[in-house]
mmCIF file of C-alpha atoms (C1' of nucleotides) in Angstrom:
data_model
loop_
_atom_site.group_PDB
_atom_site.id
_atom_site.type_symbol
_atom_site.label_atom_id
_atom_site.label_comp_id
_atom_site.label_asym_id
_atom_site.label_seq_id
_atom_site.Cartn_x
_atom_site.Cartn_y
_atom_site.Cartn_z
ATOM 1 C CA UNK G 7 -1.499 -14.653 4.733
ATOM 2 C CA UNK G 8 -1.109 -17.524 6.786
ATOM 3 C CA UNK G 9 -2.006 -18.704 10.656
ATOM 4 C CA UNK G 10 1.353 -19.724 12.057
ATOM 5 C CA UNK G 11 2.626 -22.510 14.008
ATOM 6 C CA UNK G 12 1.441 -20.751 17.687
ATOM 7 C CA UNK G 13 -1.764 -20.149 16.652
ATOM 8 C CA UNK G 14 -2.541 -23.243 15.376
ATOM 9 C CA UNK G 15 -0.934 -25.621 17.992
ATOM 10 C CA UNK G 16 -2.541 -23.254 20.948
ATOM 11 C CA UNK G 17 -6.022 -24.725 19.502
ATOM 12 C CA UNK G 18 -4.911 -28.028 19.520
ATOM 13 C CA UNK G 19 -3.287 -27.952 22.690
ATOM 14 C CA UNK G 20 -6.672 -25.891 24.450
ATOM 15 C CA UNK G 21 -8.392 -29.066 22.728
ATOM 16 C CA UNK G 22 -6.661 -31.418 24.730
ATOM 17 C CA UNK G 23 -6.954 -29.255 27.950
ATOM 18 C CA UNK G 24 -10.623 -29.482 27.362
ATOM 19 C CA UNK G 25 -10.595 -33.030 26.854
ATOM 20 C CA UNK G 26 -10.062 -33.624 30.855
ATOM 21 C CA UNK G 27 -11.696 -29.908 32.026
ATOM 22 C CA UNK G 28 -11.251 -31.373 35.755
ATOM 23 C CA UNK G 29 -8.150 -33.079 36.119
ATOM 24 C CA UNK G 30 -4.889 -31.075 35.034
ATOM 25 C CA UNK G 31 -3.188 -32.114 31.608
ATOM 26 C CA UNK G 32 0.884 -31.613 31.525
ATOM 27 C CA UNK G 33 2.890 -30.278 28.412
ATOM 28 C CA UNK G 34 4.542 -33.373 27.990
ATOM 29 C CA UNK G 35 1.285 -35.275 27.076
ATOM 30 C CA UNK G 36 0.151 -32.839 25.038
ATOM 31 C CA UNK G 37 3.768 -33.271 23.635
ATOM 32 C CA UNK G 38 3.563 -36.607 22.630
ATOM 33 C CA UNK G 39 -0.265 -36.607 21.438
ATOM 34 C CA UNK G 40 0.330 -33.425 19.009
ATOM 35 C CA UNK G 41 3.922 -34.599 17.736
ATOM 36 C CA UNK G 42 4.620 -31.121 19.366
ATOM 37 C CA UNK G 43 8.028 -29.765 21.235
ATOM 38 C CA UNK G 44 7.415 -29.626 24.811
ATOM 39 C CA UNK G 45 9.578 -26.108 24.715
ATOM 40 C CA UNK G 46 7.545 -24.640 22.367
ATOM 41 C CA UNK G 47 4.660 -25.438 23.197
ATOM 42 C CA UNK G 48 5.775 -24.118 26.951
ATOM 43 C CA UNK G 49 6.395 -21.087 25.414
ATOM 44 C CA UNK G 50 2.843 -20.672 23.763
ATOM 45 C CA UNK G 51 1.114 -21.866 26.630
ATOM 46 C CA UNK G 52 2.756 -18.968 28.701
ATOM 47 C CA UNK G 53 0.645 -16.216 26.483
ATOM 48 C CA UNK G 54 -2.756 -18.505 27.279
ATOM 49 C CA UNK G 55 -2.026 -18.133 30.990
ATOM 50 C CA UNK G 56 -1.270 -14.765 30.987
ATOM 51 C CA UNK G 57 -4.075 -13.899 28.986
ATOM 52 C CA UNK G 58 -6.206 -15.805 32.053
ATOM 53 C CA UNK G 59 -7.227 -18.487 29.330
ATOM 54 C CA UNK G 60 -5.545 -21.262 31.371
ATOM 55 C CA UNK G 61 -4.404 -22.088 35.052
ATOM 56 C CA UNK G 62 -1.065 -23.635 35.738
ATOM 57 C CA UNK G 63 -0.582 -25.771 38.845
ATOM 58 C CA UNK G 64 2.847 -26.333 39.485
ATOM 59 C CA UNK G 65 4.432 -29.344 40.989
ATOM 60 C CA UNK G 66 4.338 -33.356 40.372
ATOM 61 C CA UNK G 67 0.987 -33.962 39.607
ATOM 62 C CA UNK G 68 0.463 -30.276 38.236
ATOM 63 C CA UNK G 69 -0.557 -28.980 34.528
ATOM 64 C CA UNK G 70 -2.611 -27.097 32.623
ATOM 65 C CA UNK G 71 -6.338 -26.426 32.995
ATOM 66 C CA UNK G 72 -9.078 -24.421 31.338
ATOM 67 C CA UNK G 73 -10.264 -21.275 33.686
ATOM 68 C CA UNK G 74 -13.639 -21.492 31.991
ATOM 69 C CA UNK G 75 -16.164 -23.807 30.652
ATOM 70 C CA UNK G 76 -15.041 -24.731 26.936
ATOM 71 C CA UNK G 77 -18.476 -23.207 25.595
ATOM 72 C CA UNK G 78 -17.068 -20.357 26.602
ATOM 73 C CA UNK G 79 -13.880 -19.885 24.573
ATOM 74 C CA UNK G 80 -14.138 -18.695 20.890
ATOM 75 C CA UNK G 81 -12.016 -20.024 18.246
ATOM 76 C CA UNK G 82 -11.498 -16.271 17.629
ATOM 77 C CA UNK G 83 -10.299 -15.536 21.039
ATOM 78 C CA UNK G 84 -7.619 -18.081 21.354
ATOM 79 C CA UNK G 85 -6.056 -17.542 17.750
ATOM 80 C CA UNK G 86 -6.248 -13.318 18.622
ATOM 81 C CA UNK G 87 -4.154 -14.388 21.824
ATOM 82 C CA UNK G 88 -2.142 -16.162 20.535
ATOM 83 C CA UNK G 89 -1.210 -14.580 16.906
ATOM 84 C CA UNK G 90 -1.366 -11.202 18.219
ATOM 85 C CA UNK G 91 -3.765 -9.921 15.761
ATOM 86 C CA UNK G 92 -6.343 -11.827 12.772
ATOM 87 C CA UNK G 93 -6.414 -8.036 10.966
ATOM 88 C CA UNK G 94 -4.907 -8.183 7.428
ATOM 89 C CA UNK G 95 -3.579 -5.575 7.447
ATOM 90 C CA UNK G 96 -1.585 -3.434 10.348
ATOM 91 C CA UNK G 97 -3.282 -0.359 9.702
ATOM 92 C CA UNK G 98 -6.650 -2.338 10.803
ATOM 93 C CA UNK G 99 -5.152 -3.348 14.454
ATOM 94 C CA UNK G 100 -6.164 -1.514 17.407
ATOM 95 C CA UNK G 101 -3.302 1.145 18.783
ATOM 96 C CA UNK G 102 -1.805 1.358 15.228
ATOM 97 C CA UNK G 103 -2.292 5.641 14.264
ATOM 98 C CA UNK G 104 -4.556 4.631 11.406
ATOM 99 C CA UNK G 105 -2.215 5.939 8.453
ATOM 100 C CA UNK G 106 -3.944 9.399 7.913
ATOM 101 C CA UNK G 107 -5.051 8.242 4.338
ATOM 102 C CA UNK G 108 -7.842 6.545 6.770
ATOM 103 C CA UNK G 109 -11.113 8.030 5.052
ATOM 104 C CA UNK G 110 -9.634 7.726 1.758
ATOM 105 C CA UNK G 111 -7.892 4.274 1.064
ATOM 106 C CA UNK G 112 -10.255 1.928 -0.737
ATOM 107 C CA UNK G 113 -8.007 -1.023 -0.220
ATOM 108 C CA UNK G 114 -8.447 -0.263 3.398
ATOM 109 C CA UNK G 115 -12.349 -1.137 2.902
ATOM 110 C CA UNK G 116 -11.754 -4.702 1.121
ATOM 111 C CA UNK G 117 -9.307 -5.374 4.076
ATOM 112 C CA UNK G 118 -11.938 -4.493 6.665
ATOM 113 C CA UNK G 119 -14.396 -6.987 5.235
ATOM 114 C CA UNK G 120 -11.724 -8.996 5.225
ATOM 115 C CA UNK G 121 -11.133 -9.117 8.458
ATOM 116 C CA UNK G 122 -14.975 -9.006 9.025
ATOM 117 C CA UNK G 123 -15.015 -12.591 7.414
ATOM 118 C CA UNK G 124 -12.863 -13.748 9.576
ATOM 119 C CA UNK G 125 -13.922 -12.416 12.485
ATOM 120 C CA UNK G 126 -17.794 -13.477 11.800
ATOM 121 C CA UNK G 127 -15.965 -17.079 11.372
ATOM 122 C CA UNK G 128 -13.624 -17.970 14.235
ATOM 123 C CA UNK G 129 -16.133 -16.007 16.870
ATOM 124 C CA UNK G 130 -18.846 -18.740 15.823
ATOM 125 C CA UNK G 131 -16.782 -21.538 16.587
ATOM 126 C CA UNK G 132 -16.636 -22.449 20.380
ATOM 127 C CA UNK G 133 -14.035 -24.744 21.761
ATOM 128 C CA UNK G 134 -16.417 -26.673 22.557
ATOM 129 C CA UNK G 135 -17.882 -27.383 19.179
ATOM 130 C CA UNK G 136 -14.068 -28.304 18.077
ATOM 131 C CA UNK G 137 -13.879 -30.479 21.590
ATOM 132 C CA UNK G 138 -17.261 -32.309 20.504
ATOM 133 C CA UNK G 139 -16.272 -32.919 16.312
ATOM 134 C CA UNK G 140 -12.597 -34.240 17.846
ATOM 135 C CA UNK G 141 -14.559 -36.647 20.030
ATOM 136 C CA UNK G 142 -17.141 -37.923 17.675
ATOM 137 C CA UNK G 143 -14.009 -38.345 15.063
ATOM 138 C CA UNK G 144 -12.025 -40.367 17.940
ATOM 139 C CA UNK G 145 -15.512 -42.898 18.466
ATOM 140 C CA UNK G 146 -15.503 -43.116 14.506
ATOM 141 C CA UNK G 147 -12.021 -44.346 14.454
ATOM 142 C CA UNK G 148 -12.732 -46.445 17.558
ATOM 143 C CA UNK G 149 -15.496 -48.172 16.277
ATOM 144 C CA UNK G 150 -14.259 -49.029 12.665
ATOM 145 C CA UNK G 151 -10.869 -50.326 14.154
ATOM 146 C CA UNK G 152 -13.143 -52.699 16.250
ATOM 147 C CA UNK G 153 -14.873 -53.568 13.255
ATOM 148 C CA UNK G 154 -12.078 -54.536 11.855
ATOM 149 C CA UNK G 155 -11.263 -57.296 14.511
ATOM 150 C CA UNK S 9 -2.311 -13.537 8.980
ATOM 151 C CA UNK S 10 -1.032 -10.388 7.175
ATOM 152 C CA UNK S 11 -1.696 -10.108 3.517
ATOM 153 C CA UNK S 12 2.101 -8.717 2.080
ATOM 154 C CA UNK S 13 3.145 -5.457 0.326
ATOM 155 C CA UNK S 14 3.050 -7.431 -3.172
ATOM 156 C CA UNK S 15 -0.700 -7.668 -2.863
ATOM 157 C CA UNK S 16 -1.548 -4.377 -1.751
ATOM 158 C CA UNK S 17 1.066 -2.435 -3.889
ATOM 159 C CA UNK S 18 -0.432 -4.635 -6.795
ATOM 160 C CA UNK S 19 -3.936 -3.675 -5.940
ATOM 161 C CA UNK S 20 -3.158 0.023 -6.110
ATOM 162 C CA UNK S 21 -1.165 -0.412 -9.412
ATOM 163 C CA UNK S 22 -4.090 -2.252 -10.890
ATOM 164 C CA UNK S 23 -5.911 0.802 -9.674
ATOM 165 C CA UNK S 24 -3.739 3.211 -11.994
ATOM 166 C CA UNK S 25 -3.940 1.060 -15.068
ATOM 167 C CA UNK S 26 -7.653 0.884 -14.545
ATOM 168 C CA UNK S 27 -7.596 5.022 -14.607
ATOM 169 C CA UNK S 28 -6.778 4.979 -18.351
ATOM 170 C CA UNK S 29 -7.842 1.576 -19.847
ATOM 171 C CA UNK S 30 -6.865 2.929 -23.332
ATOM 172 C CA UNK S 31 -3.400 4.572 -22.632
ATOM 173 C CA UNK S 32 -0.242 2.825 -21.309
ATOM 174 C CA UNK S 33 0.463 3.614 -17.402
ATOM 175 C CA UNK S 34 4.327 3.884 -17.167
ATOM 176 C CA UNK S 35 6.036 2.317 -13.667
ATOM 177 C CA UNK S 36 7.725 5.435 -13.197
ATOM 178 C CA UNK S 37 3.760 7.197 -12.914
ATOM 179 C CA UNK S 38 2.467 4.210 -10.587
ATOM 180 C CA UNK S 39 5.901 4.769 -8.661
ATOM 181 C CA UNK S 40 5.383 8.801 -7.771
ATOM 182 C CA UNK S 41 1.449 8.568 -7.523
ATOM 183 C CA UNK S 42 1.912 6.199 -4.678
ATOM 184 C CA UNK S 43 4.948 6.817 -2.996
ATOM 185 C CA UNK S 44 6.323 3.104 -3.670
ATOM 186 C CA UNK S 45 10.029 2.169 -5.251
ATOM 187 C CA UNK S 46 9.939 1.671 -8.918
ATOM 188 C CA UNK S 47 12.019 -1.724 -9.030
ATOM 189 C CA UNK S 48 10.120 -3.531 -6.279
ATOM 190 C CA UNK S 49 7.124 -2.090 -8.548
ATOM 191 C CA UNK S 50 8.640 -3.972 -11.840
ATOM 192 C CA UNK S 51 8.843 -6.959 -9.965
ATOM 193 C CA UNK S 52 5.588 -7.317 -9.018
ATOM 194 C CA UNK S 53 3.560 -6.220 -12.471
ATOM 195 C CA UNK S 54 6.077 -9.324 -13.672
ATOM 196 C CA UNK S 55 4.278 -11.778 -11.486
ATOM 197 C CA UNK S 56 0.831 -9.729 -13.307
ATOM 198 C CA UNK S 57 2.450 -10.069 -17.072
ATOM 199 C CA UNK S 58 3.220 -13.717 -16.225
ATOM 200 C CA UNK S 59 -0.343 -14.238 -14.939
ATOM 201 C CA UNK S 60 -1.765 -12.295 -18.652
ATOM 202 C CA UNK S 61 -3.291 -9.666 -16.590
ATOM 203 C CA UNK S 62 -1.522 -7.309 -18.100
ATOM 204 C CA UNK S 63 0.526 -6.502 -21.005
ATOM 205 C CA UNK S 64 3.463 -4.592 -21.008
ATOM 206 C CA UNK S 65 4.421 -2.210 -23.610
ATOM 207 C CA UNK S 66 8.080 -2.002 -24.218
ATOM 208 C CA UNK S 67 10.152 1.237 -25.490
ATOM 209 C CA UNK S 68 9.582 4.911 -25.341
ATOM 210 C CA UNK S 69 5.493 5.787 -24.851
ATOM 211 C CA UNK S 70 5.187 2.067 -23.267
ATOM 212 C CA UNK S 71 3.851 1.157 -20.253
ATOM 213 C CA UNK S 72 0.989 -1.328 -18.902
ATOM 214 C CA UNK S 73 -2.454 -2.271 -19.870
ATOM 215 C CA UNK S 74 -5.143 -4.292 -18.399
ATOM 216 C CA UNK S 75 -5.792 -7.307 -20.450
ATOM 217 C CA UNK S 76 -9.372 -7.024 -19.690
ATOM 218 C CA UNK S 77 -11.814 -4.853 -18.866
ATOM 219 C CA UNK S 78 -11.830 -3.996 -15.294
ATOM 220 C CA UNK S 79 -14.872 -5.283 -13.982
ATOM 221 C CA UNK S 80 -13.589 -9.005 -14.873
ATOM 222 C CA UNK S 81 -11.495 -8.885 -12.379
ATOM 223 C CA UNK S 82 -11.830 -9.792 -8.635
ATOM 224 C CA UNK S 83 -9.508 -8.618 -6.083
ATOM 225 C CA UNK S 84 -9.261 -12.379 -5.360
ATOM 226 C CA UNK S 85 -7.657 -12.945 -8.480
ATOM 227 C CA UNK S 86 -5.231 -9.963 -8.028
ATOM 228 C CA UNK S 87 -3.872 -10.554 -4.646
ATOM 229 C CA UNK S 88 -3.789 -14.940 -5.252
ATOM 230 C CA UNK S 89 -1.297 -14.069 -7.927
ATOM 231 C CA UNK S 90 0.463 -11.731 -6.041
ATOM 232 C CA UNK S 91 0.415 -13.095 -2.695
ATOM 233 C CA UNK S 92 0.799 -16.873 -4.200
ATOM 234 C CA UNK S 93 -2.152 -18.482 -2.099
ATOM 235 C CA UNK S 94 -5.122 -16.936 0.273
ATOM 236 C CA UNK S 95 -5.288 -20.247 1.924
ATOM 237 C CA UNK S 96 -4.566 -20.000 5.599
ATOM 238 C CA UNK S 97 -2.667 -22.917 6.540
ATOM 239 C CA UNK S 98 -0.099 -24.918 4.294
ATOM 240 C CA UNK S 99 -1.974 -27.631 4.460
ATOM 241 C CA UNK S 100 -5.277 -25.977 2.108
ATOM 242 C CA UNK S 101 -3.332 -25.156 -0.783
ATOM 243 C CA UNK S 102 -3.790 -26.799 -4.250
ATOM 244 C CA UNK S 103 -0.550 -28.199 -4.838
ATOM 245 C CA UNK S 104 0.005 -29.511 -1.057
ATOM 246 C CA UNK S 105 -0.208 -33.456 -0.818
ATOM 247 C CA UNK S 106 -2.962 -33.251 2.008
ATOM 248 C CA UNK S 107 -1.623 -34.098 5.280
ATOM 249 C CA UNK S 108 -2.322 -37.630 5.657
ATOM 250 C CA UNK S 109 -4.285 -36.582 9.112
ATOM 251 C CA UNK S 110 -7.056 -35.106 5.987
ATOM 252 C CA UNK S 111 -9.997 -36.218 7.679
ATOM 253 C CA UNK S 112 -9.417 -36.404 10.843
ATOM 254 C CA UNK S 113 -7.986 -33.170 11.765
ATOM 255 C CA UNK S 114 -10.858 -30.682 13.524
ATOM 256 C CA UNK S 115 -8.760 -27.648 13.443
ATOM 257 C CA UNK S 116 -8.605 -27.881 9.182
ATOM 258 C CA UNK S 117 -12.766 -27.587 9.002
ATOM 259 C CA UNK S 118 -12.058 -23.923 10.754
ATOM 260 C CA UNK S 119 -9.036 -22.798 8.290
ATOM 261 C CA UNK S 120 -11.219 -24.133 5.876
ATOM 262 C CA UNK S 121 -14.215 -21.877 6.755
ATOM 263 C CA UNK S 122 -11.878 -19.207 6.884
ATOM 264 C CA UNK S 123 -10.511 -19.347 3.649
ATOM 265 C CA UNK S 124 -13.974 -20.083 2.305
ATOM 266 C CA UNK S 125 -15.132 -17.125 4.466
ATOM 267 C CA UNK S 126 -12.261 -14.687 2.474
ATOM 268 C CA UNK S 127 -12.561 -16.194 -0.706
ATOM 269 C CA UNK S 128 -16.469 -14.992 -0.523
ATOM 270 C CA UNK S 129 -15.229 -11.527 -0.028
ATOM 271 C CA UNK S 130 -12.315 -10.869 -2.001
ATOM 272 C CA UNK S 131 -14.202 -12.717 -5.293
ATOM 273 C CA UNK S 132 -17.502 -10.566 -5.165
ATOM 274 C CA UNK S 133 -15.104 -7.188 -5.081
ATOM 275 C CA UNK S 134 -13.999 -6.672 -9.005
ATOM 276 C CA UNK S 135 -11.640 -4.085 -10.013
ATOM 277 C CA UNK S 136 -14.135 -1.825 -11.196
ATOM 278 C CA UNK S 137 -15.715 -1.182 -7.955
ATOM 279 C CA UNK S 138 -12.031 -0.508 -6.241
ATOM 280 C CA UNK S 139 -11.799 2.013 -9.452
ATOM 281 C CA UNK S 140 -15.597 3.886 -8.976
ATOM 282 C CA UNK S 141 -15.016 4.387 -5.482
ATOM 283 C CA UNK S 142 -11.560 6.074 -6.383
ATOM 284 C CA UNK S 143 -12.885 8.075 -8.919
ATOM 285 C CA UNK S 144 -15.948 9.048 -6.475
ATOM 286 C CA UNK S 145 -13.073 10.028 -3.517
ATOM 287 C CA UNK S 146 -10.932 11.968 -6.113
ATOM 288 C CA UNK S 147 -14.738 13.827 -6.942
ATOM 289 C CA UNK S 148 -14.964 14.726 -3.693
ATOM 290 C CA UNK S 149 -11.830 15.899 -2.951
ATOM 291 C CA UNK S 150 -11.445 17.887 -5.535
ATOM 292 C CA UNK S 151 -15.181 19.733 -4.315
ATOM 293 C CA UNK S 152 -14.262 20.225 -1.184
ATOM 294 C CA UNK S 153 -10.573 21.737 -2.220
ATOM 295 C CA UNK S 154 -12.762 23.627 -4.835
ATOM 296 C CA UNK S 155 -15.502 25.007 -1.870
ATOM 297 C CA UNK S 156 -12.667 26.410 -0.083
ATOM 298 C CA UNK S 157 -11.275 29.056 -2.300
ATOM 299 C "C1'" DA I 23 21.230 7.178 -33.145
ATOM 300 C "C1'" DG I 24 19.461 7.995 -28.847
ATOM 301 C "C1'" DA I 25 16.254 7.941 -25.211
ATOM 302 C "C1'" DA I 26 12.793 5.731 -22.733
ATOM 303 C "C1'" DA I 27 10.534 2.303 -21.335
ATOM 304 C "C1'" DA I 28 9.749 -2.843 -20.085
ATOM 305 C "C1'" DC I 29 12.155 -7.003 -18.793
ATOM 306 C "C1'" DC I 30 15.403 -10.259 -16.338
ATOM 307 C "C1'" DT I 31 18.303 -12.028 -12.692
ATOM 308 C "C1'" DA I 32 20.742 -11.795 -8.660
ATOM 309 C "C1'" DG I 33 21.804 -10.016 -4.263
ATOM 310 C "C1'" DT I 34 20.859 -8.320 0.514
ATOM 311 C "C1'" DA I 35 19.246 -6.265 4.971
ATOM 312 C "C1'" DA I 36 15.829 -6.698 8.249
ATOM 313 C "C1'" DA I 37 12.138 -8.839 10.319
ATOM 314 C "C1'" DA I 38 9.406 -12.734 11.572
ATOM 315 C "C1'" DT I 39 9.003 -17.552 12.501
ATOM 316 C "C1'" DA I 40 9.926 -21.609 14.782
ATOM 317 C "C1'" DC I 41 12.148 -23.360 17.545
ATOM 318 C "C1'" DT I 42 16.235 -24.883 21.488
ATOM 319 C "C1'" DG I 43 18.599 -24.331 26.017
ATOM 320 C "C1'" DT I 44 19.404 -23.218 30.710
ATOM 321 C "C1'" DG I 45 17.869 -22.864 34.879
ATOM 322 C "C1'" DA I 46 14.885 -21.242 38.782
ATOM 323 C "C1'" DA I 47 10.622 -21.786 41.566
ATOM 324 C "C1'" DA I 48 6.831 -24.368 43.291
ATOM 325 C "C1'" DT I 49 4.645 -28.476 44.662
ATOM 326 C "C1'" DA I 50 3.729 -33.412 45.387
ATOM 327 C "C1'" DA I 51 5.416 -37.900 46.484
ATOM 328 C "C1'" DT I 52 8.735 -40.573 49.044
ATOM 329 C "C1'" DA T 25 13.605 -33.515 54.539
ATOM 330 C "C1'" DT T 26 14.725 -34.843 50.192
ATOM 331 C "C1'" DT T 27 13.838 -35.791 45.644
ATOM 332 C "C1'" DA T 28 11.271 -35.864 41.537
ATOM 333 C "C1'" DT T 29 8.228 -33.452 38.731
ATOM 334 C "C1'" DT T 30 6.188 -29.915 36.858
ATOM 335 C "C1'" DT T 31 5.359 -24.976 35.572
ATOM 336 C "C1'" DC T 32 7.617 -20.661 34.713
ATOM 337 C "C1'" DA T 33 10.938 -17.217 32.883
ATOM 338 C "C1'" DC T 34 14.247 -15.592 29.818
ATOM 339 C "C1'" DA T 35 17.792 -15.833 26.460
ATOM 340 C "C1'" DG T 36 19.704 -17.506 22.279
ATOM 341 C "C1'" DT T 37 19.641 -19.192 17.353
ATOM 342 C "C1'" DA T 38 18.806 -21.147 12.777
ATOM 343 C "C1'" DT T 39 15.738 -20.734 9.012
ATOM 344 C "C1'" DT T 40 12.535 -18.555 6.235
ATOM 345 C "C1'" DT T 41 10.088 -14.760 4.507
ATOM 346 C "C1'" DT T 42 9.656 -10.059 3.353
ATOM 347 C "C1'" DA T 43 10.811 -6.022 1.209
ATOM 348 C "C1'" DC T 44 13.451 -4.244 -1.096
ATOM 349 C "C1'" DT T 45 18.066 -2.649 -4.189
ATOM 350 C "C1'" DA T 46 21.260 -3.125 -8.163
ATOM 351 C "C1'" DG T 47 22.866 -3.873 -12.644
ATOM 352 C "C1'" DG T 48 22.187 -4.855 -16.872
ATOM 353 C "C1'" DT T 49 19.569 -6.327 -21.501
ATOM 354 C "C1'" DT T 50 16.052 -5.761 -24.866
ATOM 355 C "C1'" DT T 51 12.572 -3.468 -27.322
ATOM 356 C "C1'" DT T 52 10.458 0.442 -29.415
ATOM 357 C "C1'" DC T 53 9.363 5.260 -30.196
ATOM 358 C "C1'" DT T 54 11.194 9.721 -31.552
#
DNA sequence: AGAAAACCTAGTAAAATACTGTGAAATAAT
DNA sequence: ATTATTTCACAGTATTTTACTAGGTTTTCT
C-alpha cells in the first residue's frame, strides 16, 4: 500500500517545473535539486509528456515546461499518470472485467471508499497549492538563515 | 498503492470466524469457502494469532476464534496487521527515523492527508458491519434462488 | 493409538520496483 | 557547418516484494 518512487518524484519534479512556468527547466537541475537520477527521472518525465502534462523543447537551451497553468493540475492527476492507477484494489480500475462476484463482495465496498478517500484528497490539492507551501517554506528558511547572520 | 492478498484474504477469513463466534472455524473450511490455498491461509491467521486476534485451537475439532466480539474490530486494525503499515510513503511509518527533510518537505503534508484520509475510513468500518452485510447478501441470495423454483 | 487440526520454518517462482546504459534526434550556440 | 546540449526512445538489470508451496512438529480430540 504504498506510492512508489515515480509517483512521488513526478510531484516533485512538476514542482520545480512550476517554479519557472515561463522559462524551460532541464532534467539535470531538477537532478541535482531533488538528489534524483537524471535517467530516471528521464524516464518518468516521458509518461508526463505523453500524457500532454508537460512540453519538451529539445536542444541547448531546451527543457521541460508545464502545458497548463499550475492551478490547473491536481495532485490526483499527476500521481494517476504517473502510478498507473490510486485504486486499491485491481478489481476497482477501469478496463479490469469487474470479477463477476461484483454485486456481492463486501470487501469490494470498503475498498471503494477507500479509494473514495483518496480520490476526495489528492483531487483537492492543486499544484499550485504545493508550488505556493514550497515557496513560503523556502522564504522561512531564507529569512531565519539571515537571521542568523 | 495496492493493498496485498494478506489483507484481503485476512479480511474474508475474519469474515468466516465471525459466522460462528462460538464454534472453531477450521483453515481447511476458510480454504474451500473461498477458493484460497490452505498454507498461504495458515500463514496469514499466524500474523492474526501473533497480533491476539485470534486464538487457535489445536488438535482434532480445533480451529480459530475471534478473541473479541466482532464489532471491536475495525478493518483498520485487520489489514495494519496484515499488510504491516497503511501509511503511504516510508517515510510516515511509526518506526521510520523521519527523514531529516521532516518539515520542510511539501509533498509529506499530501501522503499525510492521505493516510489520514484512509485511516478515517478503514477505522469507522468494524467487523460486524463486513459480517451483517454478508449475512444480508447470503439472505438474499438464498430468496431469490428460493423464488425461482 | 491414531487422526486431525494448528503451528513453525524455509524455500521459490514470478512480478514489480527502481534504477542504469546506449544511442539517436533535434536544436541552439559557436 | 560544426559542436555542444538537450530531449527522446528503448533495452537491460539488480533488488525487493509478493504470493505462494513444502515439509515437518506439536497438540488435542476421538
Amino acid at each position: 500500500m504504498k506510492i512508489s518512487t515515480r509517483g512521488r518524484y513526478a510531484l516533485r519534479m512538476m514542482i520545480e517545473f512550476a517554479m519557472h512556468p515561463d522559462t524551460p527547466t532541464k532534467i539535470v537541475q531538477v537532478s541535482k535539486n531533488q538528489g534524483i537520477s537524471e535517467k530516471y527521472l528521464e524516464q518518468i518525465v516521458s509518461t508526463l509528456t505523453k500524457a500532454g502534462y508537460v512540453k519538451g523543447i529539445r536542444g541547448a537551451s531546451g527543457g521541460y515546461m508545464l502545458s497548463k497553468p499550475a492551478c490547473e493540475y491536481s495532485v490526483g492527476d499527476i500521481l494517476r499518470v504517473t502510478e498507473g492507477s490510486l485504486a486499491p484494489v485491481f478489481c476497482l480500475e477501469d478496463g479490469s472485467e469487474s470479477c463477476e462476484k461484483d454485486k456481492i463482495c463486501v470487501t469490494r465496498r470498503v475498498f471503494k471508499k477507500i479509494e473514495d478517500a483518496i480520490n476526495g484528497v489528492v483531487d483537492n490539492i492543486s499544484l499550485e497549492d504545493l508550488l505556493k507551501e514550497e515557496l513560503e517554506i523556502n522564504e522561512s528558511l531564507a529569512l531565519s538563515s539571515a537571521a542568523q547572520r
